[in-house]
Amino acid sequence: MRTSGRLGDGYVEGERVFAPPQGSFDADWVASLAAEQLARPVARPAVLAAVADAWAAIRLGALGSNDLLEGDHEPDVAAAAVSAAREFITAYDVPVHPPVTR
């Protein structure tokens, strides 16, 4: 990545500046939202994994609270992942339906 413009007022090439398409779930984008909610730095792969699990649980209708994710993820990471996923689903009108299994 390379910065364009004067330091501090340009953009970074390769930086994502547009939100994902309306109606689609973007785990990478949601992980960034979840990371912003955390009061401490957490490794990105851990946040991504929690977001993926939150999305799967929400789609299956199995997520009533953060408790489901806390067995596999730290409580604050699980809470941030669930919160960010729910906010994203609402804001971007993402349809939540069970996955197709064959």
mmCIF file with all atom_site columns, N, CA and C in Angstrom, residues 28-99:
data_model
loop_
_atom_site.group_PDB
_atom_site.id
_atom_site.type_symbol
_atom_site.label_atom_id
_atom_site.label_alt_id
_atom_site.label_comp_id
_atom_site.label_asym_id
_atom_site.label_entity_id
_atom_site.label_seq_id
_atom_site.pdbx_PDB_ins_code
_atom_site.Cartn_x
_atom_site.Cartn_y
_atom_site.Cartn_z
_atom_site.occupancy
_atom_site.B_iso_or_equiv
_atom_site.pdbx_formal_charge
_atom_site.auth_seq_id
_atom_site.auth_comp_id
_atom_site.auth_asym_id
_atom_site.auth_atom_id
_atom_site.pdbx_PDB_model_num
ATOM 1   N N  . ASP A 1 28 ? -15.327 -9.463  6.952  1.00 0.00 ? 28 ASP A N  1
ATOM 2   C CA . ASP A 1 28 ? -14.149 -8.627  7.157  1.00 0.00 ? 28 ASP A CA 1
ATOM 3   C C  . ASP A 1 28 ? -14.549 -7.234  7.637  1.00 0.00 ? 28 ASP A C  1
ATOM 4   N N  . TRP A 1 29 ? -15.587 -6.684  7.025  1.00 0.00 ? 29 TRP A N  1
ATOM 5   C CA . TRP A 1 29 ? -16.086 -5.364  7.416  1.00 0.00 ? 29 TRP A CA 1
ATOM 6   C C  . TRP A 1 29 ? -16.629 -5.420  8.849  1.00 0.00 ? 29 TRP A C  1
ATOM 7   N N  . VAL A 1 30 ? -17.395 -6.471  9.149  1.00 0.00 ? 30 VAL A N  1
ATOM 8   C CA . VAL A 1 30 ? -17.985 -6.625  10.486 1.00 0.00 ? 30 VAL A CA 1
ATOM 9   C C  . VAL A 1 30 ? -16.886 -6.813  11.529 1.00 0.00 ? 30 VAL A C  1
ATOM 10  N N  . ALA A 1 31 ? -15.821 -7.519  11.177 1.00 0.00 ? 31 ALA A N  1
ATOM 11  C CA . ALA A 1 31 ? -14.713 -7.696  12.116 1.00 0.00 ? 31 ALA A CA 1
ATOM 12  C C  . ALA A 1 31 ? -14.081 -6.351  12.468 1.00 0.00 ? 31 ALA A C  1
ATOM 13  N N  . SER A 1 32 ? -14.007 -5.452  11.502 1.00 0.00 ? 32 SER A N  1
ATOM 14  C CA . SER A 1 32 ? -13.487 -4.108  11.789 1.00 0.00 ? 32 SER A CA 1
ATOM 15  C C  . SER A 1 32 ? -14.407 -3.370  12.751 1.00 0.00 ? 32 SER A C  1
ATOM 16  N N  . LEU A 1 33 ? -15.715 -3.511  12.556 1.00 0.00 ? 33 LEU A N  1
ATOM 17  C CA . LEU A 1 33 ? -16.673 -2.885  13.469 1.00 0.00 ? 33 LEU A CA 1
ATOM 18  C C  . LEU A 1 33 ? -16.545 -3.471  14.870 1.00 0.00 ? 33 LEU A C  1
ATOM 19  N N  . ALA A 1 34 ? -16.402 -4.784  14.943 1.00 0.00 ? 34 ALA A N  1
ATOM 20  C CA . ALA A 1 34 ? -16.264 -5.448  16.245 1.00 0.00 ? 34 ALA A CA 1
ATOM 21  C C  . ALA A 1 34 ? -14.982 -5.003  16.942 1.00 0.00 ? 34 ALA A C  1
ATOM 22  N N  . ALA A 1 35 ? -13.892 -4.912  16.195 1.00 0.00 ? 35 ALA A N  1
ATOM 23  C CA . ALA A 1 35 ? -12.615 -4.498  16.778 1.00 0.00 ? 35 ALA A CA 1
ATOM 24  C C  . ALA A 1 35 ? -12.705 -3.097  17.370 1.00 0.00 ? 35 ALA A C  1
ATOM 25  N N  . GLU A 1 36 ? -13.482 -2.220  16.727 1.00 0.00 ? 36 GLU A N  1
ATOM 26  C CA . GLU A 1 36 ? -13.660 -0.861  17.244 1.00 0.00 ? 36 GLU A CA 1
ATOM 27  C C  . GLU A 1 36 ? -14.411 -0.857  18.571 1.00 0.00 ? 36 GLU A C  1
ATOM 28  N N  . GLN A 1 37 ? -15.246 -1.857  18.807 1.00 0.00 ? 37 GLN A N  1
ATOM 29  C CA . GLN A 1 37 ? -16.023 -1.925  20.047 1.00 0.00 ? 37 GLN A CA 1
ATOM 30  C C  . GLN A 1 37 ? -15.196 -2.435  21.223 1.00 0.00 ? 37 GLN A C  1
ATOM 31  N N  . LEU A 1 38 ? -14.094 -3.102  20.936 1.00 0.00 ? 38 LEU A N  1
ATOM 32  C CA . LEU A 1 38 ? -13.280 -3.690  21.998 1.00 0.00 ? 38 LEU A CA 1
ATOM 33  C C  . LEU A 1 38 ? -12.423 -2.628  22.675 1.00 0.00 ? 38 LEU A C  1
ATOM 34  N N  . ALA A 1 39 ? -12.254 -2.776  23.967 1.00 0.00 ? 39 ALA A N  1
ATOM 35  C CA . ALA A 1 39 ? -11.473 -1.814  24.745 1.00 0.00 ? 39 ALA A CA 1
ATOM 36  C C  . ALA A 1 39 ? -9.991  -2.168  24.764 1.00 0.00 ? 39 ALA A C  1
ATOM 37  N N  . ARG A 1 40 ? -9.633  -3.197  24.012 1.00 0.00 ? 40 ARG A N  1
ATOM 38  C CA . ARG A 1 40 ? -8.236  -3.636  23.988 1.00 0.00 ? 40 ARG A CA 1
ATOM 39  C C  . ARG A 1 40 ? -7.921  -4.195  22.608 1.00 0.00 ? 40 ARG A C  1
ATOM 40  N N  . PRO A 1 41 ? -6.649  -4.233  22.256 1.00 0.00 ? 41 PRO A N  1
ATOM 41  C CA . PRO A 1 41 ? -6.297  -4.821  20.959 1.00 0.00 ? 41 PRO A CA 1
ATOM 42  C C  . PRO A 1 41 ? -6.477  -6.342  20.995 1.00 0.00 ? 41 PRO A C  1
ATOM 43  N N  . VAL A 1 42 ? -7.042  -6.878  19.941 1.00 0.00 ? 42 VAL A N  1
ATOM 44  C CA . VAL A 1 42 ? -7.244  -8.321  19.801 1.00 0.00 ? 42 VAL A CA 1
ATOM 45  C C  . VAL A 1 42 ? -6.768  -8.701  18.404 1.00 0.00 ? 42 VAL A C  1
ATOM 46  N N  . ALA A 1 43 ? -6.116  -9.838  18.299 1.00 0.00 ? 43 ALA A N  1
ATOM 47  C CA . ALA A 1 43 ? -5.617  -10.295 17.001 1.00 0.00 ? 43 ALA A CA 1
ATOM 48  C C  . ALA A 1 43 ? -6.769  -10.409 16.006 1.00 0.00 ? 43 ALA A C  1
ATOM 49  N N  . ARG A 1 44 ? -6.562  -9.898  14.816 1.00 0.00 ? 44 ARG A N  1
ATOM 50  C CA . ARG A 1 44 ? -7.613  -9.896  13.784 1.00 0.00 ? 44 ARG A CA 1
ATOM 51  C C  . ARG A 1 44 ? -8.181  -11.287 13.507 1.00 0.00 ? 44 ARG A C  1
ATOM 52  N N  . PRO A 1 45 ? -7.362  -12.335 13.421 1.00 0.00 ? 45 PRO A N  1
ATOM 53  C CA . PRO A 1 45 ? -7.940  -13.661 13.184 1.00 0.00 ? 45 PRO A CA 1
ATOM 54  C C  . PRO A 1 45 ? -8.932  -14.092 14.271 1.00 0.00 ? 45 PRO A C  1
ATOM 55  N N  . ALA A 1 46 ? -8.687  -13.692 15.511 1.00 0.00 ? 46 ALA A N  1
ATOM 56  C CA . ALA A 1 46 ? -9.612  -14.042 16.596 1.00 0.00 ? 46 ALA A CA 1
ATOM 57  C C  . ALA A 1 46 ? -10.945 -13.323 16.425 1.00 0.00 ? 46 ALA A C  1
ATOM 58  N N  . VAL A 1 47 ? -10.889 -12.064 16.015 1.00 0.00 ? 47 VAL A N  1
ATOM 59  C CA . VAL A 1 47 ? -12.127 -11.299 15.798 1.00 0.00 ? 47 VAL A CA 1
ATOM 60  C C  . VAL A 1 47 ? -12.874 -11.850 14.589 1.00 0.00 ? 47 VAL A C  1
ATOM 61  N N  . LEU A 1 48 ? -12.157 -12.153 13.517 1.00 0.00 ? 48 LEU A N  1
ATOM 62  C CA . LEU A 1 48 ? -12.787 -12.728 12.321 1.00 0.00 ? 48 LEU A CA 1
ATOM 63  C C  . LEU A 1 48 ? -13.470 -14.056 12.636 1.00 0.00 ? 48 LEU A C  1
ATOM 64  N N  . ALA A 1 49 ? -12.823 -14.893 13.429 1.00 0.00 ? 49 ALA A N  1
ATOM 65  C CA . ALA A 1 49 ? -13.407 -16.186 13.791 1.00 0.00 ? 49 ALA A CA 1
ATOM 66  C C  . ALA A 1 49 ? -14.682 -15.997 14.604 1.00 0.00 ? 49 ALA A C  1
ATOM 67  N N  . ALA A 1 50 ? -14.669 -15.055 15.538 1.00 0.00 ? 50 ALA A N  1
ATOM 68  C CA . ALA A 1 50 ? -15.863 -14.794 16.347 1.00 0.00 ? 50 ALA A CA 1
ATOM 69  C C  . ALA A 1 50 ? -16.998 -14.253 15.483 1.00 0.00 ? 50 ALA A C  1
ATOM 70  N N  . VAL A 1 51 ? -16.683 -13.383 14.541 1.00 0.00 ? 51 VAL A N  1
ATOM 71  C CA . VAL A 1 51 ? -17.701 -12.838 13.631 1.00 0.00 ? 51 VAL A CA 1
ATOM 72  C C  . VAL A 1 51 ? -18.288 -13.949 12.767 1.00 0.00 ? 51 VAL A C  1
ATOM 73  N N  . ALA A 1 52 ? -17.438 -14.818 12.247 1.00 0.00 ? 52 ALA A N  1
ATOM 74  C CA . ALA A 1 52 ? -17.928 -15.931 11.424 1.00 0.00 ? 52 ALA A CA 1
ATOM 75  C C  . ALA A 1 52 ? -18.858 -16.829 12.232 1.00 0.00 ? 52 ALA A C  1
ATOM 76  N N  . ASP A 1 53 ? -18.495 -17.103 13.477 1.00 0.00 ? 53 ASP A N  1
ATOM 77  C CA . ASP A 1 53 ? -19.346 -17.939 14.329 1.00 0.00 ? 53 ASP A CA 1
ATOM 78  C C  . ASP A 1 53 ? -20.646 -17.229 14.685 1.00 0.00 ? 53 ASP A C  1
ATOM 79  N N  . ALA A 1 54 ? -20.577 -15.925 14.921 1.00 0.00 ? 54 ALA A N  1
ATOM 80  C CA . ALA A 1 54 ? -21.795 -15.158 15.222 1.00 0.00 ? 54 ALA A CA 1
ATOM 81  C C  . ALA A 1 54 ? -22.738 -15.184 14.029 1.00 0.00 ? 54 ALA A C  1
ATOM 82  N N  . TRP A 1 55 ? -22.202 -14.974 12.834 1.00 0.00 ? 55 TRP A N  1
ATOM 83  C CA . TRP A 1 55 ? -23.018 -14.983 11.616 1.00 0.00 ? 55 TRP A CA 1
ATOM 84  C C  . TRP A 1 55 ? -23.673 -16.353 11.424 1.00 0.00 ? 55 TRP A C  1
ATOM 85  N N  . ALA A 1 56 ? -22.905 -17.417 11.609 1.00 0.00 ? 56 ALA A N  1
ATOM 86  C CA . ALA A 1 56 ? -23.457 -18.768 11.458 1.00 0.00 ? 56 ALA A CA 1
ATOM 87  C C  . ALA A 1 56 ? -24.574 -19.011 12.471 1.00 0.00 ? 56 ALA A C  1
ATOM 88  N N  . ALA A 1 57 ? -24.358 -18.614 13.712 1.00 0.00 ? 57 ALA A N  1
ATOM 89  C CA . ALA A 1 57 ? -25.366 -18.825 14.751 1.00 0.00 ? 57 ALA A CA 1
ATOM 90  C C  . ALA A 1 57 ? -26.621 -17.995 14.493 1.00 0.00 ? 57 ALA A C  1
ATOM 91  N N  . ILE A 1 58 ? -26.449 -16.764 14.049 1.00 0.00 ? 58 ILE A N  1
ATOM 92  C CA . ILE A 1 58 ? -27.603 -15.908 13.741 1.00 0.00 ? 58 ILE A CA 1
ATOM 93  C C  . ILE A 1 58 ? -28.405 -16.520 12.597 1.00 0.00 ? 58 ILE A C  1
ATOM 94  N N  . ARG A 1 59 ? -27.724 -16.988 11.568 1.00 0.00 ? 59 ARG A N  1
ATOM 95  C CA . ARG A 1 59 ? -28.418 -17.585 10.413 1.00 0.00 ? 59 ARG A CA 1
ATOM 96  C C  . ARG A 1 59 ? -29.170 -18.852 10.791 1.00 0.00 ? 59 ARG A C  1
ATOM 97  N N  . LEU A 1 60 ? -28.647 -19.592 11.751 1.00 0.00 ? 60 LEU A N  1
ATOM 98  C CA . LEU A 1 60 ? -29.310 -20.821 12.182 1.00 0.00 ? 60 LEU A CA 1
ATOM 99  C C  . LEU A 1 60 ? -30.406 -20.552 13.204 1.00 0.00 ? 60 LEU A C  1
ATOM 100 N N  . GLY A 1 61 ? -30.517 -19.290 13.635 1.00 0.00 ? 61 GLY A N  1
ATOM 101 C CA . GLY A 1 61 ? -31.511 -18.952 14.649 1.00 0.00 ? 61 GLY A CA 1
ATOM 102 C C  . GLY A 1 61 ? -31.129 -19.479 16.018 1.00 0.00 ? 61 GLY A C  1
ATOM 103 N N  . ALA A 1 62 ? -29.854 -19.784 16.203 1.00 0.00 ? 62 ALA A N  1
ATOM 104 C CA . ALA A 1 62 ? -29.393 -20.397 17.443 1.00 0.00 ? 62 ALA A CA 1
ATOM 105 C C  . ALA A 1 62 ? -28.798 -19.399 18.423 1.00 0.00 ? 62 ALA A C  1
ATOM 106 N N  . LEU A 1 63 ? -28.799 -18.131 18.062 1.00 0.00 ? 63 LEU A N  1
ATOM 107 C CA . LEU A 1 63 ? -28.123 -17.155 18.906 1.00 0.00 ? 63 LEU A CA 1
ATOM 108 C C  . LEU A 1 63 ? -29.133 -16.303 19.643 1.00 0.00 ? 63 LEU A C  1
ATOM 109 N N  . GLY A 1 64 ? -29.339 -16.628 20.909 1.00 0.00 ? 64 GLY A N  1
ATOM 110 C CA . GLY A 1 64 ? -30.212 -15.821 21.741 1.00 0.00 ? 64 GLY A CA 1
ATOM 111 C C  . GLY A 1 64 ? -29.416 -14.802 22.529 1.00 0.00 ? 64 GLY A C  1
ATOM 112 N N  . SER A 1 65 ? -28.154 -15.107 22.762 1.00 0.00 ? 65 SER A N  1
ATOM 113 C CA . SER A 1 65 ? -27.274 -14.204 23.503 1.00 0.00 ? 65 SER A CA 1
ATOM 114 C C  . SER A 1 65 ? -25.838 -14.508 23.110 1.00 0.00 ? 65 SER A C  1
ATOM 115 N N  . ASN A 1 66 ? -24.912 -13.819 23.736 1.00 0.00 ? 66 ASN A N  1
ATOM 116 C CA . ASN A 1 66 ? -23.494 -14.031 23.451 1.00 0.00 ? 66 ASN A CA 1
ATOM 117 C C  . ASN A 1 66 ? -22.990 -15.339 24.045 1.00 0.00 ? 66 ASN A C  1
ATOM 118 N N  . ASP A 1 67 ? -23.765 -15.924 24.972 1.00 0.00 ? 67 ASP A N  1
ATOM 119 C CA . ASP A 1 67 ? -23.307 -17.102 25.699 1.00 0.00 ? 67 ASP A CA 1
ATOM 120 C C  . ASP A 1 67 ? -22.865 -18.230 24.776 1.00 0.00 ? 67 ASP A C  1
ATOM 121 N N  . LEU A 1 68 ? -23.549 -18.387 23.655 1.00 0.00 ? 68 LEU A N  1
ATOM 122 C CA . LEU A 1 68 ? -23.231 -19.463 22.724 1.00 0.00 ? 68 LEU A CA 1
ATOM 123 C C  . LEU A 1 68 ? -21.792 -19.371 22.225 1.00 0.00 ? 68 LEU A C  1
ATOM 124 N N  . LEU A 1 69 ? -21.320 -18.167 22.002 1.00 0.00 ? 69 LEU A N  1
ATOM 125 C CA . LEU A 1 69 ? -19.977 -17.982 21.449 1.00 0.00 ? 69 LEU A CA 1
ATOM 126 C C  . LEU A 1 69 ? -18.878 -17.977 22.503 1.00 0.00 ? 69 LEU A C  1
ATOM 127 N N  . GLU A 1 70 ? -19.242 -17.764 23.759 1.00 0.00 ? 70 GLU A N  1
ATOM 128 C CA . GLU A 1 70 ? -18.224 -17.602 24.795 1.00 0.00 ? 70 GLU A CA 1
ATOM 129 C C  . GLU A 1 70 ? -17.452 -18.879 25.086 1.00 0.00 ? 70 GLU A C  1
ATOM 130 N N  . GLY A 1 71 ? -17.960 -20.023 24.656 1.00 0.00 ? 71 GLY A N  1
ATOM 131 C CA . GLY A 1 71 ? -17.210 -21.259 24.838 1.00 0.00 ? 71 GLY A CA 1
ATOM 132 C C  . GLY A 1 71 ? -15.982 -21.318 23.945 1.00 0.00 ? 71 GLY A C  1
ATOM 133 N N  . ASP A 1 72 ? -16.066 -20.685 22.787 1.00 0.00 ? 72 ASP A N  1
ATOM 134 C CA . ASP A 1 72 ? -14.969 -20.719 21.823 1.00 0.00 ? 72 ASP A CA 1
ATOM 135 C C  . ASP A 1 72 ? -14.203 -19.404 21.720 1.00 0.00 ? 72 ASP A C  1
ATOM 136 N N  . HIS A 1 73 ? -14.752 -18.344 22.281 1.00 0.00 ? 73 HIS A N  1
ATOM 137 C CA . HIS A 1 73 ? -14.139 -17.017 22.155 1.00 0.00 ? 73 HIS A CA 1
ATOM 138 C C  . HIS A 1 73 ? -14.169 -16.309 23.505 1.00 0.00 ? 73 HIS A C  1
ATOM 139 N N  . GLU A 1 74 ? -13.252 -15.389 23.690 1.00 0.00 ? 74 GLU A N  1
ATOM 140 C CA . GLU A 1 74 ? -13.248 -14.603 24.921 1.00 0.00 ? 74 GLU A CA 1
ATOM 141 C C  . GLU A 1 74 ? -14.559 -13.826 25.007 1.00 0.00 ? 74 GLU A C  1
ATOM 142 N N  . PRO A 1 75 ? -15.116 -13.654 26.214 1.00 0.00 ? 75 PRO A N  1
ATOM 143 C CA . PRO A 1 75 ? -16.437 -13.023 26.357 1.00 0.00 ? 75 PRO A CA 1
ATOM 144 C C  . PRO A 1 75 ? -16.567 -11.658 25.687 1.00 0.00 ? 75 PRO A C  1
ATOM 145 N N  . ASP A 1 76 ? -15.559 -10.795 25.829 1.00 0.00 ? 76 ASP A N  1
ATOM 146 C CA . ASP A 1 76 ? -15.682 -9.466  25.219 1.00 0.00 ? 76 ASP A CA 1
ATOM 147 C C  . ASP A 1 76 ? -15.607 -9.531  23.697 1.00 0.00 ? 76 ASP A C  1
ATOM 148 N N  . VAL A 1 77 ? -14.828 -10.463 23.174 1.00 0.00 ? 77 VAL A N  1
ATOM 149 C CA . VAL A 1 77 ? -14.729 -10.630 21.721 1.00 0.00 ? 77 VAL A CA 1
ATOM 150 C C  . VAL A 1 77 ? -16.043 -11.188 21.185 1.00 0.00 ? 77 VAL A C  1
ATOM 151 N N  . ALA A 1 78 ? -16.612 -12.166 21.884 1.00 0.00 ? 78 ALA A N  1
ATOM 152 C CA . ALA A 1 78 ? -17.903 -12.733 21.478 1.00 0.00 ? 78 ALA A CA 1
ATOM 153 C C  . ALA A 1 78 ? -18.987 -11.662 21.489 1.00 0.00 ? 78 ALA A C  1
ATOM 154 N N  . ALA A 1 79 ? -19.025 -10.861 22.547 1.00 0.00 ? 79 ALA A N  1
ATOM 155 C CA . ALA A 1 79 ? -20.042 -9.807  22.654 1.00 0.00 ? 79 ALA A CA 1
ATOM 156 C C  . ALA A 1 79 ? -19.890 -8.783  21.534 1.00 0.00 ? 79 ALA A C  1
ATOM 157 N N  . ALA A 1 80 ? -18.661 -8.382  21.251 1.00 0.00 ? 80 ALA A N  1
ATOM 158 C CA . ALA A 1 80 ? -18.428 -7.404  20.179 1.00 0.00 ? 80 ALA A CA 1
ATOM 159 C C  . ALA A 1 80 ? -18.800 -7.987  18.822 1.00 0.00 ? 80 ALA A C  1
ATOM 160 N N  . ALA A 1 81 ? -18.489 -9.250  18.593 1.00 0.00 ? 81 ALA A N  1
ATOM 161 C CA . ALA A 1 81 ? -18.812 -9.900  17.317 1.00 0.00 ? 81 ALA A CA 1
ATOM 162 C C  . ALA A 1 81 ? -20.317 -9.977  17.110 1.00 0.00 ? 81 ALA A C  1
ATOM 163 N N  . VAL A 1 82 ? -21.035 -10.377 18.138 1.00 0.00 ? 82 VAL A N  1
ATOM 164 C CA . VAL A 1 82 ? -22.497 -10.479 18.043 1.00 0.00 ? 82 VAL A CA 1
ATOM 165 C C  . VAL A 1 82 ? -23.114 -9.102  17.831 1.00 0.00 ? 82 VAL A C  1
ATOM 166 N N  . SER A 1 83 ? -22.673 -8.133  18.603 1.00 0.00 ? 83 SER A N  1
ATOM 167 C CA . SER A 1 83 ? -23.206 -6.780  18.492 1.00 0.00 ? 83 SER A CA 1
ATOM 168 C C  . SER A 1 83 ? -22.949 -6.202  17.100 1.00 0.00 ? 83 SER A C  1
ATOM 169 N N  . ALA A 1 84 ? -21.717 -6.327  16.627 1.00 0.00 ? 84 ALA A N  1
ATOM 170 C CA . ALA A 1 84 ? -21.371 -5.786  15.311 1.00 0.00 ? 84 ALA A CA 1
ATOM 171 C C  . ALA A 1 84 ? -22.142 -6.497  14.203 1.00 0.00 ? 84 ALA A C  1
ATOM 172 N N  . ALA A 1 85 ? -22.282 -7.809  14.308 1.00 0.00 ? 85 ALA A N  1
ATOM 173 C CA . ALA A 1 85 ? -23.018 -8.563  13.288 1.00 0.00 ? 85 ALA A CA 1
ATOM 174 C C  . ALA A 1 85 ? -24.481 -8.125  13.248 1.00 0.00 ? 85 ALA A C  1
ATOM 175 N N  . ARG A 1 86 ? -25.093 -7.989  14.408 1.00 0.00 ? 86 ARG A N  1
ATOM 176 C CA . ARG A 1 86 ? -26.500 -7.564  14.447 1.00 0.00 ? 86 ARG A CA 1
ATOM 177 C C  . ARG A 1 86 ? -26.672 -6.150  13.897 1.00 0.00 ? 86 ARG A C  1
ATOM 178 N N  . GLU A 1 87 ? -25.783 -5.252  14.269 1.00 0.00 ? 87 GLU A N  1
ATOM 179 C CA . GLU A 1 87 ? -25.860 -3.876  13.765 1.00 0.00 ? 87 GLU A CA 1
ATOM 180 C C  . GLU A 1 87 ? -25.694 -3.845  12.246 1.00 0.00 ? 87 GLU A C  1
ATOM 181 N N  . PHE A 1 88 ? -24.752 -4.622  11.738 1.00 0.00 ? 88 PHE A N  1
ATOM 182 C CA . PHE A 1 88 ? -24.493 -4.667  10.299 1.00 0.00 ? 88 PHE A CA 1
ATOM 183 C C  . PHE A 1 88 ? -25.701 -5.228  9.552  1.00 0.00 ? 88 PHE A C  1
ATOM 184 N N  . ILE A 1 89 ? -26.260 -6.310  10.062 1.00 0.00 ? 89 ILE A N  1
ATOM 185 C CA . ILE A 1 89 ? -27.428 -6.942  9.434  1.00 0.00 ? 89 ILE A CA 1
ATOM 186 C C  . ILE A 1 89 ? -28.577 -5.949  9.331  1.00 0.00 ? 89 ILE A C  1
ATOM 187 N N  . THR A 1 90 ? -28.788 -5.186  10.382 1.00 0.00 ? 90 THR A N  1
ATOM 188 C CA . THR A 1 90 ? -29.861 -4.190  10.388 1.00 0.00 ? 90 THR A CA 1
ATOM 189 C C  . THR A 1 90 ? -29.540 -3.033  9.443  1.00 0.00 ? 90 THR A C  1
ATOM 190 N N  . ALA A 1 91 ? -28.332 -2.503  9.545  1.00 0.00 ? 91 ALA A N  1
ATOM 191 C CA . ALA A 1 91 ? -27.955 -1.331  8.747  1.00 0.00 ? 91 ALA A CA 1
ATOM 192 C C  . ALA A 1 91 ? -27.930 -1.620  7.250  1.00 0.00 ? 91 ALA A C  1
ATOM 193 N N  . TYR A 1 92 ? -27.497 -2.811  6.866  1.00 0.00 ? 92 TYR A N  1
ATOM 194 C CA . TYR A 1 92 ? -27.352 -3.140  5.447  1.00 0.00 ? 92 TYR A CA 1
ATOM 195 C C  . TYR A 1 92 ? -28.453 -4.061  4.931  1.00 0.00 ? 92 TYR A C  1
ATOM 196 N N  . ASP A 1 93 ? -29.503 -4.228  5.735  1.00 0.00 ? 93 ASP A N  1
ATOM 197 C CA . ASP A 1 93 ? -30.672 -5.003  5.322  1.00 0.00 ? 93 ASP A CA 1
ATOM 198 C C  . ASP A 1 93 ? -30.268 -6.374  4.771  1.00 0.00 ? 93 ASP A C  1
ATOM 199 N N  . VAL A 1 94 ? -29.453 -7.066  5.550  1.00 0.00 ? 94 VAL A N  1
ATOM 200 C CA . VAL A 1 94 ? -28.972 -8.387  5.137  1.00 0.00 ? 94 VAL A CA 1
ATOM 201 C C  . VAL A 1 94 ? -30.022 -9.427  5.497  1.00 0.00 ? 94 VAL A C  1
ATOM 202 N N  . PRO A 1 95 ? -30.482 -10.195 4.517  1.00 0.00 ? 95 PRO A N  1
ATOM 203 C CA . PRO A 1 95 ? -31.462 -11.230 4.829  1.00 0.00 ? 95 PRO A CA 1
ATOM 204 C C  . PRO A 1 95 ? -30.823 -12.333 5.674  1.00 0.00 ? 95 PRO A C  1
ATOM 205 N N  . VAL A 1 96 ? -31.531 -12.744 6.692  1.00 0.00 ? 96 VAL A N  1
ATOM 206 C CA . VAL A 1 96 ? -31.045 -13.814 7.556  1.00 0.00 ? 96 VAL A CA 1
ATOM 207 C C  . VAL A 1 96 ? -31.958 -15.007 7.332  1.00 0.00 ? 96 VAL A C  1
ATOM 208 N N  . HIS A 1 97 ? -31.401 -16.042 6.781  1.00 0.00 ? 97 HIS A N  1
ATOM 209 C CA . HIS A 1 97 ? -32.163 -17.259 6.535  1.00 0.00 ? 97 HIS A CA 1
ATOM 210 C C  . HIS A 1 97 ? -31.217 -18.437 6.687  1.00 0.00 ? 97 HIS A C  1
ATOM 211 N N  . PRO A 1 98 ? -31.743 -19.589 6.985  1.00 0.00 ? 98 PRO A N  1
ATOM 212 C CA . PRO A 1 98 ? -30.860 -20.748 7.155  1.00 0.00 ? 98 PRO A CA 1
ATOM 213 C C  . PRO A 1 98 ? -30.096 -21.048 5.870  1.00 0.00 ? 98 PRO A C  1
ATOM 214 N N  . PRO A 1 99 ? -28.867 -21.508 6.010  1.00 0.00 ? 99 PRO A N  1
ATOM 215 C CA . PRO A 1 99 ? -28.093 -21.857 4.819  1.00 0.00 ? 99 PRO A CA 1
ATOM 216 C C  . PRO A 1 99 ? -28.697 -23.074 4.126  1.00 0.00 ? 99 PRO A C  1
#
